[in-house]
mmCIF file of C-alpha atoms and ligand atoms in Angstrom:
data_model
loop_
_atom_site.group_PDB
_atom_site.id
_atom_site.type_symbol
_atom_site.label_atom_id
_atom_site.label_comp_id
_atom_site.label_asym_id
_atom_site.label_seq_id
_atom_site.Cartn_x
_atom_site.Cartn_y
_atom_site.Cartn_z
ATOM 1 C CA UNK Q 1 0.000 0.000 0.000
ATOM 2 C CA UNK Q 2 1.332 3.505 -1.410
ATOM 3 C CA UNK Q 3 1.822 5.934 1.995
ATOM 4 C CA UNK Q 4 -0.886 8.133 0.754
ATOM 5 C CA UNK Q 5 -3.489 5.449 0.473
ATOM 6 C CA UNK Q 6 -3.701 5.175 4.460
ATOM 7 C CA UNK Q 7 -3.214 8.794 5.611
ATOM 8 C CA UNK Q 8 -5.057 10.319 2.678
ATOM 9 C CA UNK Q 9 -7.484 7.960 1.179
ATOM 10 C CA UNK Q 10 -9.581 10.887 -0.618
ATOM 11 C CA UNK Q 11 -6.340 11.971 -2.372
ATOM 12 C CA UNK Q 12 -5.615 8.635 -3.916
ATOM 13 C CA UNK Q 13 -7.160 9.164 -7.211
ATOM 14 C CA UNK Q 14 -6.321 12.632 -7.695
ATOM 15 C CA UNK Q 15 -2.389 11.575 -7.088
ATOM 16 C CA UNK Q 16 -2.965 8.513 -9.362
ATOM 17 C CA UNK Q 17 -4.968 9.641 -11.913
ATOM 18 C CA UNK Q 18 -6.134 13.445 -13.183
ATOM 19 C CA UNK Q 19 -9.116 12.457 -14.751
ATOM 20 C CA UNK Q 20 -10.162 9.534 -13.371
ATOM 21 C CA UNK Q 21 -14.257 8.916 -14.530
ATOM 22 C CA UNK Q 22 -14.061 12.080 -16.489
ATOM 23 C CA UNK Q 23 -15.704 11.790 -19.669
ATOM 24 C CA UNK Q 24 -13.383 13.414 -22.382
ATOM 25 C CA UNK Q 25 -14.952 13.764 -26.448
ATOM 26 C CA UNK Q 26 -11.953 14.475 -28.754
ATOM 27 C CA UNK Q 27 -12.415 15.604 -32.156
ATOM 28 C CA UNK Q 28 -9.881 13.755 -34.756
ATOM 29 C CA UNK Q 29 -8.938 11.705 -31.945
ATOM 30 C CA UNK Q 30 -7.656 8.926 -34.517
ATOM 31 C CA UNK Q 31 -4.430 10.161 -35.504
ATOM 32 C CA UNK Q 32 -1.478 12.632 -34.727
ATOM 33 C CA UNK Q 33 -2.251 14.922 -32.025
ATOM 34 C CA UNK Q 34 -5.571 14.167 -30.870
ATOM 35 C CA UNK Q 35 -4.629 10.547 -30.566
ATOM 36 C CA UNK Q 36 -1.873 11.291 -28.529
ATOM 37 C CA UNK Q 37 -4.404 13.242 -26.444
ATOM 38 C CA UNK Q 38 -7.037 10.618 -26.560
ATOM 39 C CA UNK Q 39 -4.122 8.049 -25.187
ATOM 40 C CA UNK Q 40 -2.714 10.720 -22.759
ATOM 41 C CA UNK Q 41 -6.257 10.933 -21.103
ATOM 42 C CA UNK Q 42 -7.593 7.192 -21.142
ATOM 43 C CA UNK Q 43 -3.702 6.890 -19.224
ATOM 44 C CA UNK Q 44 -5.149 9.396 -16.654
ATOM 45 C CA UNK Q 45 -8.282 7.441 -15.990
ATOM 46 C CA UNK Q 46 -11.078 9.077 -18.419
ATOM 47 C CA UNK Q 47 -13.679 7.875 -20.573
ATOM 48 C CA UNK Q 48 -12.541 8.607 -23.636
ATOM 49 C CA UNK Q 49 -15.386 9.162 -26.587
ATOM 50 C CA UNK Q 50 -13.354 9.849 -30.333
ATOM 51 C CA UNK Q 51 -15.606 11.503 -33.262
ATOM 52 C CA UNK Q 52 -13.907 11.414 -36.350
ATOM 53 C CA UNK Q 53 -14.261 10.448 -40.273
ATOM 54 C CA UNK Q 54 -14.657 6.743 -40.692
ATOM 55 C CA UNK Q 55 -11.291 4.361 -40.165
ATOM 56 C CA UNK Q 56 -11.159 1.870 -42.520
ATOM 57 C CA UNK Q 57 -10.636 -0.599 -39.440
ATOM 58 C CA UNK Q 58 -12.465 0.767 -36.326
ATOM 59 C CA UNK Q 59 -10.937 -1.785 -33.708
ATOM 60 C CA UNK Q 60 -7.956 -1.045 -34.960
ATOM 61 C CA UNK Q 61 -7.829 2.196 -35.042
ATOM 62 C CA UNK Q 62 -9.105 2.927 -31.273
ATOM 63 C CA UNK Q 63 -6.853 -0.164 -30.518
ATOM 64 C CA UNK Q 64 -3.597 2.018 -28.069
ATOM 65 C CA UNK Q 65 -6.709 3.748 -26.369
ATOM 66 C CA UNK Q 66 -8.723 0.898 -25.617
ATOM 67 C CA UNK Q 67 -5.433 -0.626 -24.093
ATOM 68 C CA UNK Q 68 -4.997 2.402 -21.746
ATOM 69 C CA UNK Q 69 -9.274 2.454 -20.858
ATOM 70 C CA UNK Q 70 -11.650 -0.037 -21.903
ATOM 71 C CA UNK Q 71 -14.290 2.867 -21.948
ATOM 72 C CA UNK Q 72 -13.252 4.048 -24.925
ATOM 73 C CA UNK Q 73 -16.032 4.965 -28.308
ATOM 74 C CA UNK Q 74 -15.835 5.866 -32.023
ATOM 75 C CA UNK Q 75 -18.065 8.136 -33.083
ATOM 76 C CA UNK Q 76 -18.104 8.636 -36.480
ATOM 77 C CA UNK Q 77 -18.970 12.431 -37.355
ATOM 78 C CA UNK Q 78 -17.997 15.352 -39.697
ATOM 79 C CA UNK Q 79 -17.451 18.216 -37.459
ATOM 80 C CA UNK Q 80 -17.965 20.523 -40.022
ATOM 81 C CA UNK Q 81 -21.672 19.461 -40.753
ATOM 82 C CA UNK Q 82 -24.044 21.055 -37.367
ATOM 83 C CA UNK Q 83 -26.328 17.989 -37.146
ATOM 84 C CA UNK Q 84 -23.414 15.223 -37.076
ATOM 85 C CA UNK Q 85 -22.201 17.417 -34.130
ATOM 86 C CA UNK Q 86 -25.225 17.767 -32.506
ATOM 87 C CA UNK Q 87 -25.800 13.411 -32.316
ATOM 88 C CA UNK Q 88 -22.204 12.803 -31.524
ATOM 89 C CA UNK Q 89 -22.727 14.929 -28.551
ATOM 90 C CA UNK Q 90 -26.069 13.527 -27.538
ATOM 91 C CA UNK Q 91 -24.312 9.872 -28.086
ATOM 92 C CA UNK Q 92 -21.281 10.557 -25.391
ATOM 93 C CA UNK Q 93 -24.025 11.873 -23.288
ATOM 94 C CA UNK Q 94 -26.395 8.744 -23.499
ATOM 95 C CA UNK Q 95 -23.515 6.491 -23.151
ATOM 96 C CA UNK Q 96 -21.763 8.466 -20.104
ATOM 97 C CA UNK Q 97 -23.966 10.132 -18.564
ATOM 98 C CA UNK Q 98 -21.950 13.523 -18.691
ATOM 99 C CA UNK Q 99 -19.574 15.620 -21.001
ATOM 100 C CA UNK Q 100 -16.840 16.779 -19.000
ATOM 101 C CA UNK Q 101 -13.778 17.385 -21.373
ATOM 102 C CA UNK Q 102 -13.987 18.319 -24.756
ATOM 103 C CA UNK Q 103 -10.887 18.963 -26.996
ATOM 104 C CA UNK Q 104 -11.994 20.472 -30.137
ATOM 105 C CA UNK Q 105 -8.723 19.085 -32.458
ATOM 106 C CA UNK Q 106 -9.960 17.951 -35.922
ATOM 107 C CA UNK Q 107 -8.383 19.770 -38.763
ATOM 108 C CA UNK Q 108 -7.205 19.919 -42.077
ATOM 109 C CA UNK Q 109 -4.085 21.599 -43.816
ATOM 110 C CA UNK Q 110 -5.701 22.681 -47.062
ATOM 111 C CA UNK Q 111 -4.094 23.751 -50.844
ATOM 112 C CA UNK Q 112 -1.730 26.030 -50.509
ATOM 113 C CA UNK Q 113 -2.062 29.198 -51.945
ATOM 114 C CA UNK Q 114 -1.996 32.818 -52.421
ATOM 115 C CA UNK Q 115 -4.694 34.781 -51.681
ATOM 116 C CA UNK Q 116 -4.926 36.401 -54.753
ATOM 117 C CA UNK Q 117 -5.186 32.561 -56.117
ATOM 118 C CA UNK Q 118 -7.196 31.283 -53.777
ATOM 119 C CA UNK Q 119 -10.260 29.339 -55.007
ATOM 120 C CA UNK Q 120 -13.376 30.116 -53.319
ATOM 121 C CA UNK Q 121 -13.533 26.074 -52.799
ATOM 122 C CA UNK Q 122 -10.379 25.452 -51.315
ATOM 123 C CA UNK Q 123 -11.094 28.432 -49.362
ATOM 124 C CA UNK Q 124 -14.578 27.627 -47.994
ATOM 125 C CA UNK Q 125 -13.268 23.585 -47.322
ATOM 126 C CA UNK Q 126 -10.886 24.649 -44.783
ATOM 127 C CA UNK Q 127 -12.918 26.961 -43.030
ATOM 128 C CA UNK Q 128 -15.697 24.725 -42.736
ATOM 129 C CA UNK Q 129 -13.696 22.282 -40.666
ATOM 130 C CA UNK Q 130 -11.072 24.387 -39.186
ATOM 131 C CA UNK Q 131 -13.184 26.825 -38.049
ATOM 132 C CA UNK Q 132 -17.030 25.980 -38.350
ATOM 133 C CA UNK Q 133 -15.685 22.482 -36.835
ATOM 134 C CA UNK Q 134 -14.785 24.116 -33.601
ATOM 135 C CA UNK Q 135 -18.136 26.771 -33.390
ATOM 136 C CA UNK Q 136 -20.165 23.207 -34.190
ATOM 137 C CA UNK Q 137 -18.438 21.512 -31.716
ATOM 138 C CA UNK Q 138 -18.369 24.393 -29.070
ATOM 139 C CA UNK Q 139 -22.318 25.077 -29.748
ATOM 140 C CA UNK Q 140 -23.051 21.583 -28.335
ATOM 141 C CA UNK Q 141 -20.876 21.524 -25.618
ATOM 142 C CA UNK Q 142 -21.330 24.442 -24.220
ATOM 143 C CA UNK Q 143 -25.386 23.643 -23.993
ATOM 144 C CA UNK Q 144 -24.708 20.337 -21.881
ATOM 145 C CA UNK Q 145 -21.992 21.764 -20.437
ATOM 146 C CA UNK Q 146 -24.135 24.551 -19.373
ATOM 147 C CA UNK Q 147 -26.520 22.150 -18.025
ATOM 148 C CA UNK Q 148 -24.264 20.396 -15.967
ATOM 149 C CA UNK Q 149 -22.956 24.293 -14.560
ATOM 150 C CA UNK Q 150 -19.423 22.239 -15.223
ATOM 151 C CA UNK Q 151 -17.243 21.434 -18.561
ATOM 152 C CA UNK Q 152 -13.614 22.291 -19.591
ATOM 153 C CA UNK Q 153 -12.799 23.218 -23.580
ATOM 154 C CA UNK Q 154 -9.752 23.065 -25.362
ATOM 155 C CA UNK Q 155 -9.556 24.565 -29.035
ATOM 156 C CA UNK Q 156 -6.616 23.366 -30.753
ATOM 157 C CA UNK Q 157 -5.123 26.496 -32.430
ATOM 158 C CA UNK Q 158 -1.671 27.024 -33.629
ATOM 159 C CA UNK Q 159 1.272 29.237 -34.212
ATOM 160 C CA UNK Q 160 -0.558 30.174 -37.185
ATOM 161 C CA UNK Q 161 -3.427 31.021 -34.692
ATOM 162 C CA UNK Q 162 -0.908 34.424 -33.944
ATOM 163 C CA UNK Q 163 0.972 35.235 -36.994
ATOM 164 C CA UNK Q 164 0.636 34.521 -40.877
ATOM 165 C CA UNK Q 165 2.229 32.016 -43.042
ATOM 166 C CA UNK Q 166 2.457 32.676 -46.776
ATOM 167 C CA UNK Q 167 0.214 30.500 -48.888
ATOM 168 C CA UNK Q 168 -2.200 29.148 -45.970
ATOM 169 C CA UNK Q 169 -4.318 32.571 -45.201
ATOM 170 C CA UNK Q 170 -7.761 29.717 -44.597
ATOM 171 C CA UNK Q 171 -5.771 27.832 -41.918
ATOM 172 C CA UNK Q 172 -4.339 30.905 -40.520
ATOM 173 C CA UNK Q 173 -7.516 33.283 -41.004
ATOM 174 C CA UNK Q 174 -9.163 29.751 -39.287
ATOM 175 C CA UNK Q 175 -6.762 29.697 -36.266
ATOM 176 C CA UNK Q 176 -7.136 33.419 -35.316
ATOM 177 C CA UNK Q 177 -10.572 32.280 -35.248
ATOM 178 C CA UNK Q 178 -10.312 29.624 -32.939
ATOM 179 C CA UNK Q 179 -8.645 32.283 -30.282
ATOM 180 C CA UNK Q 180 -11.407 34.563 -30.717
ATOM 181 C CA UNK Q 181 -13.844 32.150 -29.950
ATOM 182 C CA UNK Q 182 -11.762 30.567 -27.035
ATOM 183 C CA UNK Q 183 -11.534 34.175 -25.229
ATOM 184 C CA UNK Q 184 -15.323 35.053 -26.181
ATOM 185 C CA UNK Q 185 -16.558 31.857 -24.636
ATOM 186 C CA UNK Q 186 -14.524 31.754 -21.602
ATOM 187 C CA UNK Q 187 -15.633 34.865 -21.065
ATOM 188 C CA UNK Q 188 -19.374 34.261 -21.598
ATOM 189 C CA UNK Q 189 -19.246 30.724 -19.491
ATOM 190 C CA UNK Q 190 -17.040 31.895 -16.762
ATOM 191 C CA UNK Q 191 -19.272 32.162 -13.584
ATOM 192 C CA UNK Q 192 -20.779 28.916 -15.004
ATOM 193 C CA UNK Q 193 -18.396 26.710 -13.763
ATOM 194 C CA UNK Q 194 -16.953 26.056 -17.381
ATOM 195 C CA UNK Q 195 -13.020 26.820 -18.350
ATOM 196 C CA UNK Q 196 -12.479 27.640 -22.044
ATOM 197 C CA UNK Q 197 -8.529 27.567 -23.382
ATOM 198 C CA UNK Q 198 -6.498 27.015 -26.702
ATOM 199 C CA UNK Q 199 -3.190 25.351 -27.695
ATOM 200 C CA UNK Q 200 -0.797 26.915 -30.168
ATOM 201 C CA UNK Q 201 1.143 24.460 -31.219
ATOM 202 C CA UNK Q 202 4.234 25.156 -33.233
ATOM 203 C CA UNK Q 203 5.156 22.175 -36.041
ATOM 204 C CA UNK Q 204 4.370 19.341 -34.943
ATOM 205 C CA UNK Q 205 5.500 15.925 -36.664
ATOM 206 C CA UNK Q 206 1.987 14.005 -37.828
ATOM 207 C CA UNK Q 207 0.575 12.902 -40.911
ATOM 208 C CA UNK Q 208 -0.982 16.228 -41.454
ATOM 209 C CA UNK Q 209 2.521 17.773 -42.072
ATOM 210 C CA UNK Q 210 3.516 14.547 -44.550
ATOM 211 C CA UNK Q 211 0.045 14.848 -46.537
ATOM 212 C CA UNK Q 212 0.243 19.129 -46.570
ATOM 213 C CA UNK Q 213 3.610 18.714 -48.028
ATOM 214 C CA UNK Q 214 6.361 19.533 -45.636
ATOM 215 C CA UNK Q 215 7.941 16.051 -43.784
ATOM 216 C CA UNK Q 216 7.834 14.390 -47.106
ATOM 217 C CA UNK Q 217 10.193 17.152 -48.548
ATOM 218 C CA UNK Q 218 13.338 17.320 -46.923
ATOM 219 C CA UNK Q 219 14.262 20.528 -47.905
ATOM 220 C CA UNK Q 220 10.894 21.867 -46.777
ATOM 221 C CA UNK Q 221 11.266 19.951 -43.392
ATOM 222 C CA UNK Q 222 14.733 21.860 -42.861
ATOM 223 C CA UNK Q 223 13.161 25.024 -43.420
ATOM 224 C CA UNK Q 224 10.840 24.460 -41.352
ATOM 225 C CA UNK Q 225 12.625 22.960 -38.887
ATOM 226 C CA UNK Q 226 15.155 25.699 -39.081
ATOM 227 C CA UNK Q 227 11.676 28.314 -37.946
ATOM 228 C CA UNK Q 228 11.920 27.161 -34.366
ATOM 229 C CA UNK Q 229 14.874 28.015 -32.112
ATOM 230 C CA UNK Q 230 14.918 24.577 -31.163
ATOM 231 C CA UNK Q 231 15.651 22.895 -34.002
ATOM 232 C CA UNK Q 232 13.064 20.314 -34.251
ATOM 233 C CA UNK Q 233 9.723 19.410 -34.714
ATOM 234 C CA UNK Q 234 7.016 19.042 -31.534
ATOM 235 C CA UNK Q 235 5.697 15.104 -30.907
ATOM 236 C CA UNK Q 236 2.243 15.021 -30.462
ATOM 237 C CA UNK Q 237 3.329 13.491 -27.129
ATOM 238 C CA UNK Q 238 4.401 16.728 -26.117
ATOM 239 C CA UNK Q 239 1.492 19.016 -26.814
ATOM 240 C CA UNK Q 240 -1.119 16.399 -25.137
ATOM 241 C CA UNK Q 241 0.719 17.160 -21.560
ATOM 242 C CA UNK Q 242 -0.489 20.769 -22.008
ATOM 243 C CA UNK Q 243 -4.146 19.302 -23.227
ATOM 244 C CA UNK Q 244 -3.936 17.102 -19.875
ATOM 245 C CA UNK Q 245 -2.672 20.481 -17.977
ATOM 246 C CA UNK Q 246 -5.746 22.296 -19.648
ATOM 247 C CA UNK Q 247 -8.114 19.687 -18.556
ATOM 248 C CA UNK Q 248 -7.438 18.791 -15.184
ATOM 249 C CA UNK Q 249 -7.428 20.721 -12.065
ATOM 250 C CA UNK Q 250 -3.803 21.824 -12.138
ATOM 251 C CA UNK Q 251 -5.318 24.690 -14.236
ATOM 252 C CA UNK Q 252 -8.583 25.972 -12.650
ATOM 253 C CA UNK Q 253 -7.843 29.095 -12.611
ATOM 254 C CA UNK Q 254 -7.090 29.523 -16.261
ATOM 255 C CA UNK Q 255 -9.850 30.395 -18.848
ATOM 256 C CA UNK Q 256 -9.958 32.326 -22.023
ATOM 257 C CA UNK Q 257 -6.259 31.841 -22.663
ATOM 258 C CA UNK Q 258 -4.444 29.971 -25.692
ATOM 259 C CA UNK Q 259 -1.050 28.467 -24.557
ATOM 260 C CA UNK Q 260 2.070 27.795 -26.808
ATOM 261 C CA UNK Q 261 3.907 24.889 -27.264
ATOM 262 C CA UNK Q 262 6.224 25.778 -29.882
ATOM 263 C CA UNK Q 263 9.601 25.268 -29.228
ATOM 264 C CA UNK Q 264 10.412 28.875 -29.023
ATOM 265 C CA UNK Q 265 8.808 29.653 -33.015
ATOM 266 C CA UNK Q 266 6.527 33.022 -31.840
ATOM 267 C CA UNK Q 267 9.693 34.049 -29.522
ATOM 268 C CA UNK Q 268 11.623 35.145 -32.652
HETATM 269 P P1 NAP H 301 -3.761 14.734 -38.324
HETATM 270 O O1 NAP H 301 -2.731 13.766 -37.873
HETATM 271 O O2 NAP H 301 -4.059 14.842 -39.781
HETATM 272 O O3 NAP H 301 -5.116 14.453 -37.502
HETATM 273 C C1 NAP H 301 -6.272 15.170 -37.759
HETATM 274 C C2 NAP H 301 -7.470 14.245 -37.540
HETATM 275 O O4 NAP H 301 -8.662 15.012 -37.783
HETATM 276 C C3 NAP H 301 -7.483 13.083 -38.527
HETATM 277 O O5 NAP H 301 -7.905 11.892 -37.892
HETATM 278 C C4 NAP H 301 -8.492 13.560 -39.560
HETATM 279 O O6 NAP H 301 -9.118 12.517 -40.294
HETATM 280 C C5 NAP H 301 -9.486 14.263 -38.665
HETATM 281 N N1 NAP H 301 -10.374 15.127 -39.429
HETATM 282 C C6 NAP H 301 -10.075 15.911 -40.492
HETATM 283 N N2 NAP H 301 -11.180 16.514 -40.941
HETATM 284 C C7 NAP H 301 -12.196 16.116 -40.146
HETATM 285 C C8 NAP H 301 -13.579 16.385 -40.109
HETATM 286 N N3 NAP H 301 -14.166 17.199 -41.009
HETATM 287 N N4 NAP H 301 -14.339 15.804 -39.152
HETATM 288 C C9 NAP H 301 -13.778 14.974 -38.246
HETATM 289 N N5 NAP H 301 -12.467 14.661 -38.239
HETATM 290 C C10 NAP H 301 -11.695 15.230 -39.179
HETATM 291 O O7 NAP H 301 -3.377 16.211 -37.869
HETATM 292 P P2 NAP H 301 -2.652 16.800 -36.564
HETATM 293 O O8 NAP H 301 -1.361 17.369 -37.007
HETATM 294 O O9 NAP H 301 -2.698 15.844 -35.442
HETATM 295 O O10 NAP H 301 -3.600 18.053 -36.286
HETATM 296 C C11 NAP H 301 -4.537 18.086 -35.224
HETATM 297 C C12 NAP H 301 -4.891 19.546 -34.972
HETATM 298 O O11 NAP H 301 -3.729 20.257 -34.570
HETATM 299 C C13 NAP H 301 -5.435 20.284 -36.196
HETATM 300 O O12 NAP H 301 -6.469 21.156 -35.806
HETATM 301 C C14 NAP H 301 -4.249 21.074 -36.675
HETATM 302 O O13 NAP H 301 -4.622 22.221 -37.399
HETATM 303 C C15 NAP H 301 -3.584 21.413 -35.357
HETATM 304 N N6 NAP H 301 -2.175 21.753 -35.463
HETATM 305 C C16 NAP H 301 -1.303 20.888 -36.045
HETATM 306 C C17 NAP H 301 0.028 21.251 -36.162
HETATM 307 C C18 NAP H 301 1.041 20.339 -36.803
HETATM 308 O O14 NAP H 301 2.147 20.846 -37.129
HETATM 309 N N7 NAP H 301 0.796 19.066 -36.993
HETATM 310 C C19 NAP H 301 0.464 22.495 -35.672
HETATM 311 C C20 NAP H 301 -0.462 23.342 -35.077
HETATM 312 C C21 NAP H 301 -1.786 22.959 -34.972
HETATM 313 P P3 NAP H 301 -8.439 12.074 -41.701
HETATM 314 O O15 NAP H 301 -7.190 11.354 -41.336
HETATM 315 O O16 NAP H 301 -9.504 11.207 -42.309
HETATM 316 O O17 NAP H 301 -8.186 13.334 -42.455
#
């Protein structure tokens, strides 16, 4: 028996385990960053409900969550489309009882481009997930979380969420966004018992940088690299200790602000 376990039996879970029972709906929850997230929290004891496009091999893809918490669902939902939200949300809440996490991660990098060449298409398809994603997401959250008078939200931003980046003005335009909305709900939800935050994260090695281009280029990966005093890429690994920070108690006094994990990129 651990010290604690007789002298402070209350305290046991919260030493153990930061979100043991809590129920925790992540957005793209089946790859990069929001899988390391999804892992991170099932590892700290939470339910762990996943909404994201349709795996070609469900079991397999929530396979290294299950491992870490058998309470573990796919939900299979297009954030960018209101009503999908709206029944993922009602399904974590008939199947848990309670929302009390949500990290609102799902994104896309989009055709690069200009402004001046942007097509209206390419345009419109990255707003609609980057940044109608998170307002569908937050709408529904924010009404059970509102019921409950309890809830924590974290928007995953970026660096780009703070300063441009030639040829991606929708992902940037869509990140700014994401603040905006972080700071205007926190401030609308905060004597309601419900903490609203972003993440900034500066480049972070997933699939999202190989398909937009960058890891699968190794000239482009240097140059990239070379954009953070560091010297390297992020691991998902890395950012989902802040999303763990963000959802737990360590951080109850923090609401409306967007942290970054950047290795040092929006320091230059
Ligand atoms: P990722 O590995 O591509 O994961 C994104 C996940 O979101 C994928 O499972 C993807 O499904 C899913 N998704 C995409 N569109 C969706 C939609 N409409 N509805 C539901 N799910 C959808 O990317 P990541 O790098 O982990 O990025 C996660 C978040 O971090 C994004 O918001 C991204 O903008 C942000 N971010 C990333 C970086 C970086 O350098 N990687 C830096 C800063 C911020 P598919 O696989 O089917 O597309």
């Amino acid at each position: 028996m651990a010290f604690y376990e007789g002298v402070f039996p209350l305290t046991k879970n919260r030493i153990m385990k930061k979100l043991a029972n809590r129920t925790v709906f992540i957005t793209g929850g089946l790859s990069g960053i929001g899988k390391a997230c999804a892992i991170a929290a099932a590892k700290e004891g939470a339910n762990i409900a996943v909404a994201d496009r349709k795996p070609a091999d469900e079991a397999e893809a929530m396979k290294d969550i299950k491992q870490e918490n058998n309470k573990a669902i796919f939900i299979e939902c297009d954030v960018s489309v209101f009503a999908q939200v709206e029944s993922a949300i009602e399904k974590v809440v008939n199947t848990f009882g309670r929302l009390d996490v949500a990290l609102n991660n799902a994104g896309i990098g989009g055709e690069p481009n200009k402004v001046g060449d942007m097509t209206e298409e390419g345009w419109l398809k990255v707003i609609g997930v980057n940044l109608n994603g998170v307002f569908n997401c937050m709408r529904h959250e924010l009404a059970q979380m509102a019921k409950q008078q309890s809830g924590v939200i974290v928007n995953m931003s970026s660096i780009l969420g703070r300063v441009g980046f030639a040829t991606s003005s929708h992902y940037v335009a869509a990140k700014h966004g994401v603040i905006g909305l972080t700071q205007t709900a926190a401030l609308e939800y905060a004597m309601e018992g419900i903490r609203v935050n972003a993440i900034c994260p500066g480049f972070i090695d997933t699939p999202l940088l190989a398909t937009g281009g960058i890891t699968d280029h190794e000239e482009v990966k240097q140059h990239i690299i070379g954009l953070h005093p560091m010297k390297r890429l992020g691991k998902s690994e890395e950012i989902a200790t802040g999303f763990i920070f963000l959802a737990c108690e360590d951080s109850d006094f923090m609401t409306g602000t967007a942290i970054e994990m950047d290795g040092g990129y929006l320091a230059i």
